[in-house]
CSV table of C-alpha atoms and ligand atoms in Angstrom, one decimal:
chain,number,residue,atom,x,y,z
A,49,MET,CA,-0.1,0.3,-0.1
A,50,THR,CA,1.3,3.3,-1.1
A,51,GLN,CA,2.1,5.6,2.0
A,52,HIS,CA,1.7,9.3,2.1
A,53,ASN,CA,5.2,9.5,2.9
A,54,GLU,CA,5.9,7.2,-0.1
A,55,LEU,CA,5.3,9.4,-2.4
A,56,ASP,CA,7.8,12.0,-3.5
A,57,PRO,CA,7.3,16.0,-2.8
A,58,VAL,CA,6.1,17.3,-5.9
A,59,ALA,CA,3.5,14.3,-6.1
A,60,ARG,CA,2.7,15.3,-2.3
A,61,THR,CA,1.3,18.7,-3.4
A,62,ALA,CA,-1.3,17.0,-5.3
A,63,LEU,CA,-2.4,16.5,-1.6
A,64,LEU,CA,-2.2,19.9,-0.9
A,65,THR,CA,-4.7,20.8,-4.1
A,66,ALA,CA,-7.0,18.6,-3.3
A,67,ALA,CA,-7.1,19.7,1.0
A,68,GLN,CA,-8.0,23.2,-0.9
A,69,ARG,CA,-10.5,21.9,-3.0
A,70,ALA,CA,-12.2,19.7,-0.1
A,71,ARG,CA,-12.1,22.9,1.8
A,72,GLU,CA,-13.8,25.2,-1.2
A,73,SER,CA,-16.4,22.2,-1.5
A,74,THR,CA,-17.3,23.2,2.0
A,75,ARG,CA,-17.9,27.7,1.5
A,76,ALA,CA,-21.6,28.5,0.8
A,77,ASP,CA,-19.4,30.6,-2.3
A,78,ALA,CA,-18.1,27.5,-3.3
A,79,LEU,CA,-16.6,28.1,-7.2
A,80,PHE,CA,-18.0,23.8,-7.9
A,81,HIS,CA,-18.2,21.0,-5.5
A,82,ASP,CA,-15.5,18.7,-5.2
A,83,PRO,CA,-16.7,15.8,-2.9
A,84,LEU,CA,-14.3,13.5,-3.8
A,85,ALA,CA,-11.9,15.7,-2.3
A,86,ALA,CA,-11.4,15.3,0.8
A,87,THR,CA,-11.0,11.6,1.2
A,88,LEU,CA,-8.3,12.2,-1.2
A,89,ALA,CA,-6.6,14.5,0.8
A,90,GLY,CA,-6.9,12.5,3.6
A,91,PRO,CA,-4.9,14.1,6.8
A,92,PRO,CA,-1.5,15.0,5.1
A,93,GLY,CA,-3.2,16.5,2.8
A,94,ALA,CA,-4.6,18.8,5.3
A,95,GLY,CA,-1.3,18.8,7.3
A,96,LEU,CA,0.1,20.1,3.8
A,97,LEU,CA,-3.1,22.8,3.3
A,98,ALA,CA,-2.4,24.0,7.5
A,99,ASP,CA,1.4,24.6,6.9
A,100,PHE,CA,0.6,26.3,3.5
A,101,GLY,CA,-2.7,28.4,4.4
A,102,ASP,CA,-5.6,29.1,2.4
A,103,THR,CA,-5.1,29.2,-1.2
A,104,PRO,CA,-7.8,30.7,-3.2
A,105,LEU,CA,-5.9,31.2,-6.1
A,106,ILE,CA,-6.5,26.9,-6.2
A,107,SER,CA,-9.9,27.4,-6.2
A,108,VAL,CA,-10.2,29.5,-9.1
A,109,ARG,CA,-7.7,27.8,-11.4
A,110,THR,CA,-10.1,24.4,-10.8
A,111,ARG,CA,-13.2,26.7,-11.6
A,112,PHE,CA,-11.0,28.4,-14.6
A,113,PHE,CA,-10.1,25.2,-16.4
A,114,ASP,CA,-14.1,23.1,-15.1
A,115,GLU,CA,-16.0,25.9,-17.6
A,116,ALA,CA,-12.6,26.4,-20.0
A,117,ILE,CA,-12.7,22.2,-20.4
A,118,GLY,CA,-16.4,22.7,-20.8
A,119,ARG,CA,-16.2,25.4,-23.9
A,120,ALA,CA,-13.3,23.1,-25.3
A,121,MET,CA,-15.7,19.8,-25.6
A,122,GLU,CA,-18.6,22.0,-26.9
A,123,HIS,CA,-16.1,24.1,-29.8
A,124,GLY,CA,-15.2,20.6,-32.2
A,125,SER,CA,-16.7,17.9,-30.1
A,126,PRO,CA,-13.5,16.1,-28.9
A,127,HIS,CA,-14.0,12.8,-27.5
A,128,ARG,CA,-10.6,12.9,-25.7
A,129,LEU,CA,-9.2,15.0,-22.3
A,130,VAL,CA,-5.4,14.5,-21.4
A,131,ILE,CA,-5.0,15.6,-18.2
A,132,VAL,CA,-1.1,15.7,-17.9
A,133,ALA,CA,0.3,15.6,-14.4
A,134,ALA,CA,-3.6,14.9,-13.0
A,135,GLY,CA,-2.9,14.5,-9.1
A,136,MET,CA,-6.2,14.1,-7.7
A,137,ASP,CA,-7.7,15.6,-10.1
A,138,THR,CA,-11.2,14.8,-10.1
A,139,ARG,CA,-12.9,16.0,-13.3
A,140,ALA,CA,-13.5,12.1,-14.7
A,141,TYR,CA,-15.9,11.6,-12.0
A,142,ARG,CA,-17.9,14.8,-11.2
A,143,LEU,CA,-18.0,17.4,-14.8
A,144,GLY,CA,-20.8,15.0,-15.9
A,145,LEU,CA,-18.4,13.8,-19.2
A,146,PRO,CA,-20.4,11.0,-21.2
A,147,GLY,CA,-19.5,8.4,-21.8
A,148,GLU,CA,-18.3,8.3,-25.0
A,149,VAL,CA,-15.3,10.9,-23.9
A,150,THR,CA,-12.2,9.1,-22.6
A,151,VAL,CA,-10.0,11.0,-20.3
A,152,TYR,CA,-6.5,10.0,-19.7
A,153,GLU,CA,-4.8,10.8,-16.7
A,154,LEU,CA,-0.6,10.5,-17.0
A,155,ASP,CA,1.4,11.2,-13.6
A,156,ARG,CA,4.0,9.2,-11.2
A,157,PRO,CA,2.9,5.4,-11.2
A,158,GLU,CA,2.7,5.4,-7.3
A,159,VAL,CA,-0.1,9.3,-7.3
A,160,LEU,CA,-2.3,7.1,-9.8
A,161,ASP,CA,-2.3,4.1,-7.8
A,162,ARG,CA,-3.2,5.9,-4.6
A,163,LYS,CA,-5.6,7.5,-6.1
A,164,GLU,CA,-7.3,4.1,-7.5
A,165,ARG,CA,-7.0,2.9,-4.1
A,166,LEU,CA,-8.7,5.8,-1.9
A,167,LEU,CA,-12.1,5.9,-4.7
A,168,ASP,CA,-12.2,1.8,-5.3
A,169,GLY,CA,-16.0,1.4,-4.3
A,170,VAL,CA,-16.6,4.6,-3.7
A,171,ALA,CA,-17.1,6.6,-6.9
A,172,ALA,CA,-17.1,5.9,-10.7
A,173,PRO,CA,-16.1,7.9,-13.7
A,174,THR,CA,-18.6,9.0,-15.4
A,175,CYS,CA,-16.6,8.8,-18.8
A,176,ARG,CA,-14.4,6.6,-19.7
A,177,ARG,CA,-10.9,6.7,-17.6
A,178,VAL,CA,-7.5,5.6,-18.1
A,179,GLY,CA,-4.5,6.3,-16.0
A,180,VAL,CA,-1.5,6.4,-17.5
A,181,GLY,CA,1.5,5.9,-15.0
A,182,VAL,CA,5.0,7.7,-16.1
A,183,ASP,CA,7.4,10.3,-15.1
A,184,LEU,CA,7.0,13.3,-17.5
A,185,ALA,CA,10.0,15.0,-17.1
A,186,THR,CA,12.7,11.7,-18.1
A,187,ALA,CA,9.9,8.7,-19.7
A,188,ASP,CA,9.1,9.1,-23.7
A,189,TRP,CA,5.3,9.2,-21.9
A,190,GLY,CA,3.6,9.6,-25.2
A,191,GLU,CA,4.6,5.9,-25.9
A,192,ALA,CA,3.0,5.0,-23.0
A,193,LEU,CA,-0.2,7.3,-23.9
A,194,ALA,CA,0.1,5.6,-27.3
A,195,GLU,CA,0.1,1.5,-25.4
A,196,ALA,CA,-2.6,3.1,-23.4
A,197,GLY,CA,-5.3,3.3,-26.8
A,198,PHE,CA,-4.2,7.1,-27.5
A,199,ARG,CA,-4.0,7.7,-31.2
A,200,ALA,CA,-2.9,11.2,-32.0
A,201,ALA,CA,-4.9,10.8,-35.5
A,202,ASP,CA,-7.7,10.1,-34.8
A,203,GLY,CA,-9.1,13.8,-34.2
A,204,PRO,CA,-9.2,17.3,-31.6
A,205,THR,CA,-7.8,16.7,-28.1
A,206,CYS,CA,-8.2,18.7,-24.8
A,207,TRP,CA,-5.1,19.1,-22.9
A,208,LEU,CA,-5.0,20.4,-19.3
A,209,VAL,CA,-1.7,20.6,-17.4
A,210,GLU,CA,-2.6,21.9,-14.7
A,211,GLY,CA,-0.4,23.2,-11.8
A,212,LEU,CA,2.9,21.4,-13.2
A,213,ASN,CA,4.9,23.8,-14.8
A,214,GLN,CA,6.5,25.6,-12.4
A,215,TYR,CA,8.1,22.3,-10.4
A,216,LEU,CA,9.5,21.4,-14.0
A,217,ALA,CA,12.5,22.6,-15.4
A,218,GLU,CA,13.0,25.3,-18.4
A,219,PRO,CA,13.9,22.4,-20.9
A,220,ASP,CA,11.1,20.5,-19.7
A,221,VAL,CA,8.4,22.1,-20.0
A,222,LEU,CA,9.7,22.8,-23.4
A,223,ALA,CA,10.3,18.8,-24.3
A,224,LEU,CA,6.5,18.9,-22.5
A,225,LEU,CA,5.2,21.5,-24.9
A,226,ASP,CA,6.6,20.4,-27.7
A,227,ARG,CA,5.3,16.5,-27.5
A,228,ILE,CA,2.1,17.7,-26.4
A,229,SER,CA,2.3,19.5,-29.5
A,230,ALA,CA,3.2,16.8,-31.7
A,231,LEU,CA,0.5,14.7,-30.7
A,232,SER,CA,-2.3,17.3,-30.9
A,233,ALA,CA,-4.6,17.2,-34.3
A,234,PRO,CA,-6.2,21.0,-35.7
A,235,GLY,CA,-8.2,21.9,-33.8
A,236,SER,CA,-7.2,20.8,-29.8
A,237,ARG,CA,-7.0,22.9,-27.4
A,238,LEU,CA,-4.2,23.4,-24.7
A,239,LEU,CA,-5.2,24.3,-21.4
A,240,THR,CA,-2.8,24.7,-18.9
A,241,ASP,CA,-1.7,27.5,-16.6
A,242,PHE,CA,2.0,29.4,-15.2
A,243,VAL,CA,3.7,30.9,-12.6
A,244,PRO,CA,4.7,34.4,-13.4
A,245,ALA,CA,9.5,34.9,-14.1
A,246,ALA,CA,8.9,38.1,-11.7
A,247,LEU,CA,7.0,35.8,-9.1
A,248,LEU,CA,10.3,33.4,-8.6
A,249,ALA,CA,12.5,37.0,-8.4
A,250,ALA,CA,10.0,39.5,-5.8
A,251,PRO,CA,11.2,39.8,-2.7
A,252,GLU,CA,7.5,39.4,-1.9
A,253,ALA,CA,7.2,35.4,-2.6
A,254,ARG,CA,10.5,35.0,-1.1
A,255,PRO,CA,8.3,33.6,1.5
A,256,LEU,CA,6.5,31.1,-0.6
A,257,LEU,CA,9.4,30.2,-2.7
A,258,ARG,CA,11.6,28.9,0.8
A,259,LEU,CA,8.7,27.1,1.9
A,260,MET,CA,8.1,25.4,-2.2
A,261,ALA,CA,12.0,24.2,-1.5
A,262,GLU,CA,12.1,23.2,2.1
A,263,TRP,CA,9.3,20.7,1.1
A,264,GLY,CA,11.7,19.3,-1.6
A,265,ALA,CA,9.2,21.2,-4.0
A,266,PRO,CA,10.9,23.8,-5.1
A,267,TRP,CA,9.5,26.4,-8.6
A,268,LEU,CA,11.8,26.1,-10.8
A,269,TYR,CA,10.3,27.7,-13.9
A,270,GLY,CA,8.3,30.9,-14.8
A,271,THR,CA,7.7,32.7,-17.8
A,272,ASP,CA,6.2,36.7,-18.4
A,273,GLU,CA,5.0,35.8,-21.8
A,274,PRO,CA,3.0,32.7,-22.6
A,275,GLU,CA,1.6,34.1,-25.2
A,276,ALA,CA,4.8,33.5,-27.4
A,277,LEU,CA,5.7,30.8,-25.2
A,278,LEU,CA,2.5,28.9,-26.5
A,279,ALA,CA,3.3,30.7,-30.1
A,280,GLY,CA,6.4,29.1,-30.8
A,281,PHE,CA,4.5,26.0,-30.8
A,282,GLY,CA,1.9,26.3,-33.1
A,283,TRP,CA,-1.1,27.4,-31.1
A,284,ARG,CA,-2.8,30.3,-30.5
A,285,ALA,CA,-3.3,31.1,-26.6
A,286,GLU,CA,-5.7,33.6,-24.7
A,287,VAL,CA,-3.9,34.5,-21.6
A,288,ARG,CA,-5.6,35.5,-18.3
A,289,SER,CA,-4.4,36.6,-14.8
A,290,PHE,CA,-5.3,35.0,-12.2
A,291,ALA,CA,-6.2,38.5,-10.8
A,292,GLU,CA,-8.6,39.3,-13.2
A,293,VAL,CA,-10.2,35.8,-12.9
A,294,GLY,CA,-10.5,35.9,-9.8
A,295,GLU,CA,-12.0,39.8,-9.6
A,296,GLU,CA,-14.8,38.0,-11.7
A,297,LEU,CA,-15.5,35.3,-9.4
A,298,GLY,CA,-15.8,37.3,-6.6
A,299,ARG,CA,-12.1,36.6,-5.1
A,300,TRP,CA,-9.0,38.8,-4.4
A,301,LEU,CA,-5.8,37.1,-5.2
A,302,PRO,CA,-2.2,38.8,-3.8
A,303,GLY,CA,-0.2,40.1,-6.5
A,304,GLY,CA,-2.2,41.8,-9.2
A,305,ARG,CA,-2.2,41.5,-12.7
A,306,GLU,CA,2.0,40.7,-13.1
A,307,LEU,CA,2.6,38.8,-10.1
A,308,SER,CA,-0.8,36.6,-9.1
A,309,GLY,CA,-0.3,33.7,-12.2
A,310,TRP,CA,-1.2,33.1,-15.9
A,311,VAL,CA,-4.6,30.6,-17.2
A,312,VAL,CA,-4.0,29.8,-20.1
A,313,GLU,CA,-6.7,29.0,-23.3
A,314,ALA,CA,-5.1,27.8,-26.6
A,315,ALA,CA,-5.7,26.1,-30.0
A,316,ARG,CA,-4.8,24.6,-32.2
B,159,SAM,C1,0.5,20.3,-7.9
B,159,SAM,S1,0.2,19.0,-8.3
B,159,SAM,C2,-0.9,19.4,-9.6
B,159,SAM,C3,-2.5,18.0,-10.1
B,159,SAM,C4,-3.5,18.1,-10.5
B,159,SAM,N1,-3.3,18.8,-12.1
B,159,SAM,C5,-4.5,19.2,-9.7
B,159,SAM,O1,-4.3,19.9,-10.0
B,159,SAM,O2,-5.0,18.5,-8.9
B,159,SAM,C6,1.3,18.2,-9.7
B,159,SAM,C7,1.5,17.3,-9.7
B,159,SAM,O3,2.5,16.7,-10.6
B,159,SAM,C8,3.0,15.7,-10.3
B,159,SAM,N2,4.1,15.7,-11.6
B,159,SAM,C9,5.1,16.3,-11.0
B,159,SAM,N3,6.4,16.5,-11.7
B,159,SAM,C10,6.2,15.0,-12.3
B,159,SAM,C11,7.0,14.3,-13.5
B,159,SAM,N4,8.6,14.6,-13.8
B,159,SAM,N5,6.0,13.2,-13.5
B,159,SAM,C12,4.6,12.5,-13.1
B,159,SAM,N6,4.3,13.6,-11.9
B,159,SAM,C13,4.8,14.9,-12.1
B,159,SAM,C14,3.1,15.2,-9.4
B,159,SAM,O4,2.6,13.6,-9.0
B,159,SAM,C15,2.1,15.8,-9.2
B,159,SAM,O5,0.9,15.0,-9.2
């Protein structure tokens, strides 16, 4: 049985994310309801959230991508959603995606094992869900995805890369985008988020960056130009700041437009 202390520190951030989603789900003005998040976070996730503090950014991001997936599914009706670094993401269970949609979830095998064990007999996905255990930074995960049944030529794909890029070194971010792009037929959508490069250098971010480094999950990568980055891989990106999206949703996020982070909806 995989225990929380057998997850590496970056994998443990998936438990923090689940804990924040569990907390959000209890609010009267909740931005979404994730009834499985508390089970998936467990006491380890609650402990991480206690150290980290309430993080509305994860709530705003989750709601934004819930809606963006809806938009992507309406546009061109892709039958594949690939969640890269899925962690404790429960969208295959809670978005009501129809049975003809396949959700591929990529993450480290021990993360997916833990999730499947915790949800076994508790909940069933509404669509077809396929877990693909890989190391996204080193393995050729494209091959593993193909072995799991994914064919790029079958049509457009919606990709979701949420809460991952900051944990990768720049060459790994570029390699990831390269591989996603190579597997994306015309009409595909890419949904992702980035920490601003400016944040990594900002004095006010030092306590946060120190905490992440102490946890063994340092933030390594950021960009202030997501549009240009994605254009280099053939994507037309619409970029918004977390601050703007949060304001629309009635949630204040620190850092303003320049430092709060970027959410991206891209098409090709
Ligand atoms: C902050 S969590 C986000 C999880 C999920 N996207 C969400 O929003 O709930 C980061 C995730 O990235 C995964 N991850 C980071 N580096 C990885 C790698 N090299 N290979 C596979 N997964 C990785 C971790 O295991 C973890 O589940």
